[in-house]
Amino acid sequence: MTRNDFERYLNDLLKPEQIKDFCPNGLQIQGRDTIQKVITGVTATQALIDRAIEENADAIVVHHGYFWKNESYVIRGMKHKRIKALLTHDINLFAYHLPLDIHPQLGNNAQLAKLLAITPTGPLELGNNLSVAVQGVFSQTISASNLSARINKQLQRECLHIAPPSNKPIKTIAWCSGGGQNYIELAAEQGIDAFLSGEVSEQTTHVAREMDIHFFAAGHHATERYGAKALGEYLQQELSIDVQFVDIDNPV
């Protein structure tokens, strides 16, 4: 299909115009006009670009692209090498940040719910259907140790668990993939038993302990690995194009 048709399809699916973001969503680097082979991944690193070149891909679709708010406009060093490789090999780069977090079926949060057997019940920011953080319930109460084990198994990464003094069992949970640890206070204020995100900050420990809420940090990359994968599988099924998900290891 043509590049323009592919971009229109992605924009219709992910609706980036609905949410304010920290970077441009959609086509970030223009490449060849026809798209037959696509590589999806979490971040547009040099390693992912090199893999796309090896696979003779026409496009890369990622969660973390380029041109972030407040970053330097200068194209040199690492940024120059990445962009030069894309332009030299005529590869399109598409990136969808928050739109891929919040998509109700393919998004990072939706995929986490599926992996961890959570039933979503609505946005964490009440009244905001585009809330980046969401909440849900488990079918049965689960202990913190069992939830940690489930996270470790499903996300293939050992999570950090900060337990509140009560170490209460968990029935309700809120979560936000990636760097969403600052939503923990909002979850605690609503009486939710646990909060899960990718990253942790120094103050997160104090919030968890003092506001009586479990906190789980499962890695930024690990919690955002599955949206790009699900999106790629969906595109391959719906558009009958060759799509391959490439997971570049990242312990953070």
PDB file of C-alpha atoms in Angstrom:
ATOM      1  CA  MET A   1       0.000   0.000   0.000  1.00  0.00           C
ATOM      2  CA  THR A   2       1.081   3.593  -0.372  1.00  0.00           C
ATOM      3  CA  ARG A   3       2.766   5.468   2.437  1.00  0.00           C
ATOM      4  CA  ASN A   4      -0.074   7.992   2.579  1.00  0.00           C
ATOM      5  CA  ASP A   5      -2.715   5.257   2.811  1.00  0.00           C
ATOM      6  CA  PHE A   6      -0.721   3.519   5.544  1.00  0.00           C
ATOM      7  CA  GLU A   7      -0.448   6.714   7.569  1.00  0.00           C
ATOM      8  CA  ARG A   8      -4.151   7.442   7.166  1.00  0.00           C
ATOM      9  CA  TYR A   9      -4.967   3.943   8.363  1.00  0.00           C
ATOM     10  CA  LEU A  10      -2.744   4.300  11.440  1.00  0.00           C
ATOM     11  CA  ASN A  11      -4.173   7.723  12.265  1.00  0.00           C
ATOM     12  CA  ASP A  12      -7.755   6.492  11.902  1.00  0.00           C
ATOM     13  CA  LEU A  13      -6.937   3.560  14.178  1.00  0.00           C
ATOM     14  CA  LEU A  14      -4.971   5.366  16.898  1.00  0.00           C
ATOM     15  CA  LYS A  15      -6.582   8.829  16.671  1.00  0.00           C
ATOM     16  CA  PRO A  16      -3.572  10.943  17.759  1.00  0.00           C
ATOM     17  CA  GLU A  17      -5.556  14.166  17.353  1.00  0.00           C
ATOM     18  CA  GLN A  18      -7.559  13.300  20.467  1.00  0.00           C
ATOM     19  CA  ILE A  19      -4.731  13.704  22.961  1.00  0.00           C
ATOM     20  CA  LYS A  20      -2.011  16.267  23.659  1.00  0.00           C
ATOM     21  CA  ASP A  21       1.413  14.654  23.582  1.00  0.00           C
ATOM     22  CA  PHE A  22       5.107  15.366  24.134  1.00  0.00           C
ATOM     23  CA  CYS A  23       6.121  14.565  20.553  1.00  0.00           C
ATOM     24  CA  PRO A  24       4.618  14.474  17.048  1.00  0.00           C
ATOM     25  CA  ASN A  25       2.565  11.354  16.341  1.00  0.00           C
ATOM     26  CA  GLY A  26       2.397   9.803  12.902  1.00  0.00           C
ATOM     27  CA  LEU A  27       4.996   9.982  10.144  1.00  0.00           C
ATOM     28  CA  GLN A  28       8.219  11.444  11.591  1.00  0.00           C
ATOM     29  CA  ILE A  29      10.731  10.550   8.862  1.00  0.00           C
ATOM     30  CA  GLN A  30       9.551  10.149   5.264  1.00  0.00           C
ATOM     31  CA  GLY A  31      10.821   7.219   3.218  1.00  0.00           C
ATOM     32  CA  ARG A  32       9.748   5.301   0.120  1.00  0.00           C
ATOM     33  CA  ASP A  33       6.259   5.670  -1.325  1.00  0.00           C
ATOM     34  CA  THR A  34       5.185   2.004  -1.153  1.00  0.00           C
ATOM     35  CA  ILE A  35       4.992  -0.057   2.042  1.00  0.00           C
ATOM     36  CA  GLN A  36       5.076  -3.845   1.939  1.00  0.00           C
ATOM     37  CA  LYS A  37       7.336  -4.792   4.869  1.00  0.00           C
ATOM     38  CA  VAL A  38       7.055  -3.201   8.333  1.00  0.00           C
ATOM     39  CA  ILE A  39       9.143  -3.571  11.486  1.00  0.00           C
ATOM     40  CA  THR A  40       7.509  -2.683  14.808  1.00  0.00           C
ATOM     41  CA  GLY A  41       9.321  -2.077  18.092  1.00  0.00           C
ATOM     42  CA  VAL A  42       9.249  -0.091  21.297  1.00  0.00           C
ATOM     43  CA  THR A  43      11.924   2.530  20.515  1.00  0.00           C
ATOM     44  CA  ALA A  44      13.524   3.736  17.281  1.00  0.00           C
ATOM     45  CA  THR A  45      17.048   2.867  18.376  1.00  0.00           C
ATOM     46  CA  GLN A  46      19.986   2.342  16.048  1.00  0.00           C
ATOM     47  CA  ALA A  47      19.702  -1.398  16.694  1.00  0.00           C
ATOM     48  CA  LEU A  48      16.083  -1.418  15.514  1.00  0.00           C
ATOM     49  CA  ILE A  49      16.964   0.651  12.438  1.00  0.00           C
ATOM     50  CA  ASP A  50      19.827  -1.723  11.614  1.00  0.00           C
ATOM     51  CA  ARG A  51      17.436  -4.648  11.865  1.00  0.00           C
ATOM     52  CA  ALA A  52      14.965  -2.897   9.559  1.00  0.00           C
ATOM     53  CA  ILE A  53      17.765  -2.361   7.038  1.00  0.00           C
ATOM     54  CA  GLU A  54      18.717  -6.049   7.248  1.00  0.00           C
ATOM     55  CA  GLU A  55      15.091  -7.051   6.662  1.00  0.00           C
ATOM     56  CA  ASN A  56      14.726  -4.565   3.779  1.00  0.00           C
ATOM     57  CA  ALA A  57      11.753  -3.008   5.555  1.00  0.00           C
ATOM     58  CA  ASP A  58       9.844  -0.101   4.049  1.00  0.00           C
ATOM     59  CA  ALA A  59       8.705   1.311   7.391  1.00  0.00           C
ATOM     60  CA  ILE A  60       9.296   1.196  11.125  1.00  0.00           C
ATOM     61  CA  VAL A  61       6.424   1.754  13.568  1.00  0.00           C
ATOM     62  CA  VAL A  62       7.386   2.464  17.182  1.00  0.00           C
ATOM     63  CA  HIS A  63       6.074   3.764  20.491  1.00  0.00           C
ATOM     64  CA  HIS A  64       9.107   5.966  21.193  1.00  0.00           C
ATOM     65  CA  GLY A  65      10.152   7.989  18.173  1.00  0.00           C
ATOM     66  CA  TYR A  66      11.985  11.325  17.879  1.00  0.00           C
ATOM     67  CA  PHE A  67      11.562  15.091  18.314  1.00  0.00           C
ATOM     68  CA  TRP A  68      10.516  15.179  21.958  1.00  0.00           C
ATOM     69  CA  LYS A  69       9.414  18.370  23.661  1.00  0.00           C
ATOM     70  CA  ASN A  70      12.363  20.379  25.014  1.00  0.00           C
ATOM     71  CA  GLU A  71      15.023  18.222  23.303  1.00  0.00           C
ATOM     72  CA  SER A  72      17.720  19.943  21.233  1.00  0.00           C
ATOM     73  CA  TYR A  73      16.912  20.775  17.603  1.00  0.00           C
ATOM     74  CA  VAL A  74      20.500  19.978  16.614  1.00  0.00           C
ATOM     75  CA  ILE A  75      20.968  16.854  14.500  1.00  0.00           C
ATOM     76  CA  ARG A  76      24.373  15.481  15.438  1.00  0.00           C
ATOM     77  CA  GLY A  77      25.945  12.436  17.057  1.00  0.00           C
ATOM     78  CA  MET A  78      23.489   9.652  17.809  1.00  0.00           C
ATOM     79  CA  LYS A  79      20.525  11.510  16.324  1.00  0.00           C
ATOM     80  CA  HIS A  80      22.416  12.217  13.106  1.00  0.00           C
ATOM     81  CA  LYS A  81      23.442   8.571  12.729  1.00  0.00           C
ATOM     82  CA  ARG A  82      19.892   7.330  13.216  1.00  0.00           C
ATOM     83  CA  ILE A  83      18.229   9.809  10.878  1.00  0.00           C
ATOM     84  CA  LYS A  84      20.962   9.428   8.239  1.00  0.00           C
ATOM     85  CA  ALA A  85      20.437   5.657   8.214  1.00  0.00           C
ATOM     86  CA  LEU A  86      16.676   6.058   7.740  1.00  0.00           C
ATOM     87  CA  LEU A  87      17.101   8.588   4.926  1.00  0.00           C
ATOM     88  CA  THR A  88      19.895   6.669   3.206  1.00  0.00           C
ATOM     89  CA  HIS A  89      17.833   3.487   3.121  1.00  0.00           C
ATOM     90  CA  ASP A  90      14.567   5.310   2.360  1.00  0.00           C
ATOM     91  CA  ILE A  91      12.764   3.868   5.419  1.00  0.00           C
ATOM     92  CA  ASN A  92       9.644   5.548   6.792  1.00  0.00           C
ATOM     93  CA  LEU A  93       9.491   6.100  10.555  1.00  0.00           C
ATOM     94  CA  PHE A  94       6.087   6.237  12.212  1.00  0.00           C
ATOM     95  CA  ALA A  95       5.748   6.858  15.955  1.00  0.00           C
ATOM     96  CA  TYR A  96       2.725   6.835  18.252  1.00  0.00           C
ATOM     97  CA  HIS A  97       3.351   7.658  21.893  1.00  0.00           C
ATOM     98  CA  LEU A  98       0.328   8.302  24.136  1.00  0.00           C
ATOM     99  CA  PRO A  99      -2.132   7.130  21.448  1.00  0.00           C
ATOM    100  CA  LEU A 100      -0.545   3.678  21.678  1.00  0.00           C
ATOM    101  CA  ASP A 101      -0.657   3.743  25.482  1.00  0.00           C
ATOM    102  CA  ILE A 102      -4.381   4.392  25.658  1.00  0.00           C
ATOM    103  CA  HIS A 103      -5.853   2.458  22.722  1.00  0.00           C
ATOM    104  CA  PRO A 104      -8.617   0.320  24.307  1.00  0.00           C
ATOM    105  CA  GLN A 105      -7.699  -2.899  22.481  1.00  0.00           C
ATOM    106  CA  LEU A 106      -4.133  -2.624  21.163  1.00  0.00           C
ATOM    107  CA  GLY A 107      -2.614  -0.170  23.641  1.00  0.00           C
ATOM    108  CA  ASN A 108       0.067  -0.832  26.224  1.00  0.00           C
ATOM    109  CA  ASN A 109      -2.370  -0.536  29.113  1.00  0.00           C
ATOM    110  CA  ALA A 110      -4.898  -2.839  27.456  1.00  0.00           C
ATOM    111  CA  GLN A 111      -2.222  -5.431  26.738  1.00  0.00           C
ATOM    112  CA  LEU A 112      -1.009  -5.309  30.355  1.00  0.00           C
ATOM    113  CA  ALA A 113      -4.546  -5.970  31.530  1.00  0.00           C
ATOM    114  CA  LYS A 114      -4.789  -8.959  29.212  1.00  0.00           C
ATOM    115  CA  LEU A 115      -1.450 -10.389  30.320  1.00  0.00           C
ATOM    116  CA  LEU A 116      -2.127  -9.943  34.030  1.00  0.00           C
ATOM    117  CA  ALA A 117      -5.795 -11.062  33.973  1.00  0.00           C
ATOM    118  CA  ILE A 118      -7.170  -7.674  35.030  1.00  0.00           C
ATOM    119  CA  THR A 119     -10.674  -6.589  34.079  1.00  0.00           C
ATOM    120  CA  PRO A 120     -10.563  -2.849  33.233  1.00  0.00           C
ATOM    121  CA  THR A 121     -13.317  -0.805  34.875  1.00  0.00           C
ATOM    122  CA  GLY A 122     -12.561   2.705  33.629  1.00  0.00           C
ATOM    123  CA  PRO A 123     -10.130   5.617  33.657  1.00  0.00           C
ATOM    124  CA  LEU A 124      -8.138   6.453  36.769  1.00  0.00           C
ATOM    125  CA  GLU A 125      -8.745  10.137  36.051  1.00  0.00           C
ATOM    126  CA  LEU A 126     -12.487  10.045  36.618  1.00  0.00           C
ATOM    127  CA  GLY A 127     -14.492  11.581  33.803  1.00  0.00           C
ATOM    128  CA  ASN A 128     -11.555  11.498  31.379  1.00  0.00           C
ATOM    129  CA  ASN A 129     -12.029   8.704  28.846  1.00  0.00           C
ATOM    130  CA  LEU A 130      -8.561   9.469  27.461  1.00  0.00           C
ATOM    131  CA  SER A 131      -6.867   9.033  30.835  1.00  0.00           C
ATOM    132  CA  VAL A 132      -3.368   7.617  30.412  1.00  0.00           C
ATOM    133  CA  ALA A 133      -3.793   5.723  33.688  1.00  0.00           C
ATOM    134  CA  VAL A 134      -6.622   3.224  34.110  1.00  0.00           C
ATOM    135  CA  GLN A 135      -8.102   1.032  36.812  1.00  0.00           C
ATOM    136  CA  GLY A 136      -9.570  -2.427  37.087  1.00  0.00           C
ATOM    137  CA  VAL A 137     -10.207  -5.471  39.234  1.00  0.00           C
ATOM    138  CA  PHE A 138      -9.036  -9.051  39.592  1.00  0.00           C
ATOM    139  CA  SER A 139     -11.650 -11.797  39.461  1.00  0.00           C
ATOM    140  CA  GLN A 140     -10.438 -12.959  42.864  1.00  0.00           C
ATOM    141  CA  THR A 141      -8.396 -11.345  45.603  1.00  0.00           C
ATOM    142  CA  ILE A 142      -4.678 -11.954  45.085  1.00  0.00           C
ATOM    143  CA  SER A 143      -1.733 -11.641  47.468  1.00  0.00           C
ATOM    144  CA  ALA A 144       1.092  -9.261  46.690  1.00  0.00           C
ATOM    145  CA  SER A 145       3.559 -12.150  46.418  1.00  0.00           C
ATOM    146  CA  ASN A 146       1.356 -13.962  43.902  1.00  0.00           C
ATOM    147  CA  LEU A 147       0.863 -10.802  41.874  1.00  0.00           C
ATOM    148  CA  SER A 148       4.626 -10.205  41.850  1.00  0.00           C
ATOM    149  CA  ALA A 149       5.135 -13.743  40.573  1.00  0.00           C
ATOM    150  CA  ARG A 150       2.524 -13.217  37.855  1.00  0.00           C
ATOM    151  CA  ILE A 151       4.141  -9.960  36.730  1.00  0.00           C
ATOM    152  CA  ASN A 152       7.589 -11.565  36.676  1.00  0.00           C
ATOM    153  CA  LYS A 153       6.356 -14.483  34.575  1.00  0.00           C
ATOM    154  CA  GLN A 154       4.225 -12.533  32.110  1.00  0.00           C
ATOM    155  CA  LEU A 155       6.575  -9.575  31.568  1.00  0.00           C
ATOM    156  CA  GLN A 156       9.771 -11.650  31.749  1.00  0.00           C
ATOM    157  CA  ARG A 157      11.311  -9.255  34.223  1.00  0.00           C
ATOM    158  CA  GLU A 158      11.631  -9.230  38.005  1.00  0.00           C
ATOM    159  CA  CYS A 159       9.464  -6.409  39.320  1.00  0.00           C
ATOM    160  CA  LEU A 160      10.057  -4.149  42.302  1.00  0.00           C
ATOM    161  CA  HIS A 161       7.345  -4.368  44.953  1.00  0.00           C
ATOM    162  CA  ILE A 162       6.912  -1.750  47.658  1.00  0.00           C
ATOM    163  CA  ALA A 163       4.454  -2.995  50.260  1.00  0.00           C
ATOM    164  CA  PRO A 164       2.388  -0.754  52.535  1.00  0.00           C
ATOM    165  CA  PRO A 165       2.461  -1.472  56.286  1.00  0.00           C
ATOM    166  CA  SER A 166      -0.840  -3.382  56.096  1.00  0.00           C
ATOM    167  CA  ASN A 167       0.389  -5.618  53.239  1.00  0.00           C
ATOM    168  CA  LYS A 168      -3.303  -6.025  52.438  1.00  0.00           C
ATOM    169  CA  PRO A 169      -4.617  -8.447  49.813  1.00  0.00           C
ATOM    170  CA  ILE A 170      -5.275  -6.982  46.379  1.00  0.00           C
ATOM    171  CA  LYS A 171      -8.616  -6.861  44.594  1.00  0.00           C
ATOM    172  CA  THR A 172      -8.484  -3.471  42.842  1.00  0.00           C
ATOM    173  CA  ILE A 173      -5.546  -2.134  40.869  1.00  0.00           C
ATOM    174  CA  ALA A 174      -4.656   0.907  38.758  1.00  0.00           C
ATOM    175  CA  TRP A 175      -1.851   1.011  36.232  1.00  0.00           C
ATOM    176  CA  CYS A 176      -0.020   3.131  33.678  1.00  0.00           C
ATOM    177  CA  SER A 177       2.648   1.726  31.400  1.00  0.00           C
ATOM    178  CA  GLY A 178       6.067   3.361  31.145  1.00  0.00           C
ATOM    179  CA  GLY A 179       6.840   6.343  33.363  1.00  0.00           C
ATOM    180  CA  GLY A 180       3.480   6.640  35.093  1.00  0.00           C
ATOM    181  CA  GLN A 181       4.559   6.348  38.725  1.00  0.00           C
ATOM    182  CA  ASN A 182       3.227   9.800  39.626  1.00  0.00           C
ATOM    183  CA  TYR A 183      -0.344   8.527  39.275  1.00  0.00           C
ATOM    184  CA  ILE A 184       0.067   6.487  42.471  1.00  0.00           C
ATOM    185  CA  GLU A 185      -1.343   9.249  44.698  1.00  0.00           C
ATOM    186  CA  LEU A 186      -4.500   9.494  42.596  1.00  0.00           C
ATOM    187  CA  ALA A 187      -4.938   5.737  42.889  1.00  0.00           C
ATOM    188  CA  ALA A 188      -4.400   5.845  46.650  1.00  0.00           C
ATOM    189  CA  GLU A 189      -6.874   8.685  47.064  1.00  0.00           C
ATOM    190  CA  GLN A 190      -9.529   6.499  45.432  1.00  0.00           C
ATOM    191  CA  GLY A 191      -8.856   3.642  47.844  1.00  0.00           C
ATOM    192  CA  ILE A 192      -7.370   1.331  45.207  1.00  0.00           C
ATOM    193  CA  ASP A 193      -5.328  -1.546  46.616  1.00  0.00           C
ATOM    194  CA  ALA A 194      -2.357  -1.475  44.235  1.00  0.00           C
ATOM    195  CA  PHE A 195      -0.698   0.567  41.513  1.00  0.00           C
ATOM    196  CA  LEU A 196       1.527  -0.756  38.713  1.00  0.00           C
ATOM    197  CA  SER A 197       3.813   1.200  36.410  1.00  0.00           C
ATOM    198  CA  GLY A 198       7.068   0.830  34.570  1.00  0.00           C
ATOM    199  CA  GLU A 199       9.256   3.215  36.554  1.00  0.00           C
ATOM    200  CA  VAL A 200       9.698   4.261  40.166  1.00  0.00           C
ATOM    201  CA  SER A 201      10.857   7.504  41.801  1.00  0.00           C
ATOM    202  CA  GLU A 202      12.337   8.116  45.230  1.00  0.00           C
ATOM    203  CA  GLN A 203       9.101   9.592  46.535  1.00  0.00           C
ATOM    204  CA  THR A 204       7.021   6.649  45.277  1.00  0.00           C
ATOM    205  CA  THR A 205       8.196   4.551  48.224  1.00  0.00           C
ATOM    206  CA  HIS A 206       6.932   7.097  50.739  1.00  0.00           C
ATOM    207  CA  VAL A 207       3.574   7.451  49.001  1.00  0.00           C
ATOM    208  CA  ALA A 208       3.053   3.683  48.993  1.00  0.00           C
ATOM    209  CA  ARG A 209       3.930   3.310  52.651  1.00  0.00           C
ATOM    210  CA  GLU A 210       2.104   6.364  53.935  1.00  0.00           C
ATOM    211  CA  MET A 211      -1.037   6.072  51.793  1.00  0.00           C
ATOM    212  CA  ASP A 212      -1.421   2.287  52.239  1.00  0.00           C
ATOM    213  CA  ILE A 213      -1.145   1.156  48.635  1.00  0.00           C
ATOM    214  CA  HIS A 214       0.966  -1.570  47.035  1.00  0.00           C
ATOM    215  CA  PHE A 215       3.308  -0.381  44.310  1.00  0.00           C
ATOM    216  CA  PHE A 216       4.827  -2.496  41.547  1.00  0.00           C
ATOM    217  CA  ALA A 217       7.471  -1.228  39.112  1.00  0.00           C
ATOM    218  CA  ALA A 218       7.912  -3.651  36.223  1.00  0.00           C
ATOM    219  CA  GLY A 219      10.233  -1.725  33.890  1.00  0.00           C
ATOM    220  CA  HIS A 220       9.499   0.966  31.336  1.00  0.00           C
ATOM    221  CA  HIS A 221      10.399  -1.223  28.381  1.00  0.00           C
ATOM    222  CA  ALA A 222       8.734  -4.357  29.742  1.00  0.00           C
ATOM    223  CA  THR A 223       5.410  -2.619  30.358  1.00  0.00           C
ATOM    224  CA  GLU A 224       5.441  -1.062  26.866  1.00  0.00           C
ATOM    225  CA  ARG A 225       6.643  -4.068  24.878  1.00  0.00           C
ATOM    226  CA  TYR A 226       3.225  -5.426  24.060  1.00  0.00           C
ATOM    227  CA  GLY A 227       1.408  -2.489  22.464  1.00  0.00           C
ATOM    228  CA  ALA A 228       3.773  -2.316  19.493  1.00  0.00           C
ATOM    229  CA  LYS A 229       3.615  -6.093  19.153  1.00  0.00           C
ATOM    230  CA  ALA A 230      -0.203  -6.157  19.213  1.00  0.00           C
ATOM    231  CA  LEU A 231      -0.384  -3.268  16.746  1.00  0.00           C
ATOM    232  CA  GLY A 232       1.899  -5.092  14.334  1.00  0.00           C
ATOM    233  CA  GLU A 233      -0.136  -8.287  14.533  1.00  0.00           C
ATOM    234  CA  TYR A 234      -3.307  -6.309  13.890  1.00  0.00           C
ATOM    235  CA  LEU A 235      -1.805  -4.530  10.869  1.00  0.00           C
ATOM    236  CA  GLN A 236      -0.630  -7.797   9.371  1.00  0.00           C
ATOM    237  CA  GLN A 237      -4.071  -9.331   9.762  1.00  0.00           C
ATOM    238  CA  GLU A 238      -6.072  -6.354   8.521  1.00  0.00           C
ATOM    239  CA  LEU A 239      -3.820  -5.028   5.769  1.00  0.00           C
ATOM    240  CA  SER A 240      -2.212  -8.265   4.545  1.00  0.00           C
ATOM    241  CA  ILE A 241       1.274  -6.764   4.708  1.00  0.00           C
ATOM    242  CA  ASP A 242       4.405  -8.346   6.173  1.00  0.00           C
ATOM    243  CA  VAL A 243       4.910  -7.111   9.742  1.00  0.00           C
ATOM    244  CA  GLN A 244       7.603  -8.262  12.167  1.00  0.00           C
ATOM    245  CA  PHE A 245       7.962  -7.246  15.809  1.00  0.00           C
ATOM    246  CA  VAL A 246      11.576  -6.844  16.948  1.00  0.00           C
ATOM    247  CA  ASP A 247      12.248  -6.646  20.680  1.00  0.00           C
ATOM    248  CA  ILE A 248      15.492  -4.830  21.460  1.00  0.00           C
ATOM    249  CA  ASP A 249      16.409  -5.790  25.034  1.00  0.00           C
ATOM    250  CA  ASN A 250      16.297  -2.977  27.577  1.00  0.00           C
ATOM    251  CA  PRO A 251      16.569  -3.691  31.350  1.00  0.00           C
ATOM    252  CA  VAL A 252      15.130  -0.300  32.332  1.00  0.00           C
TER     253      VAL A 252
END
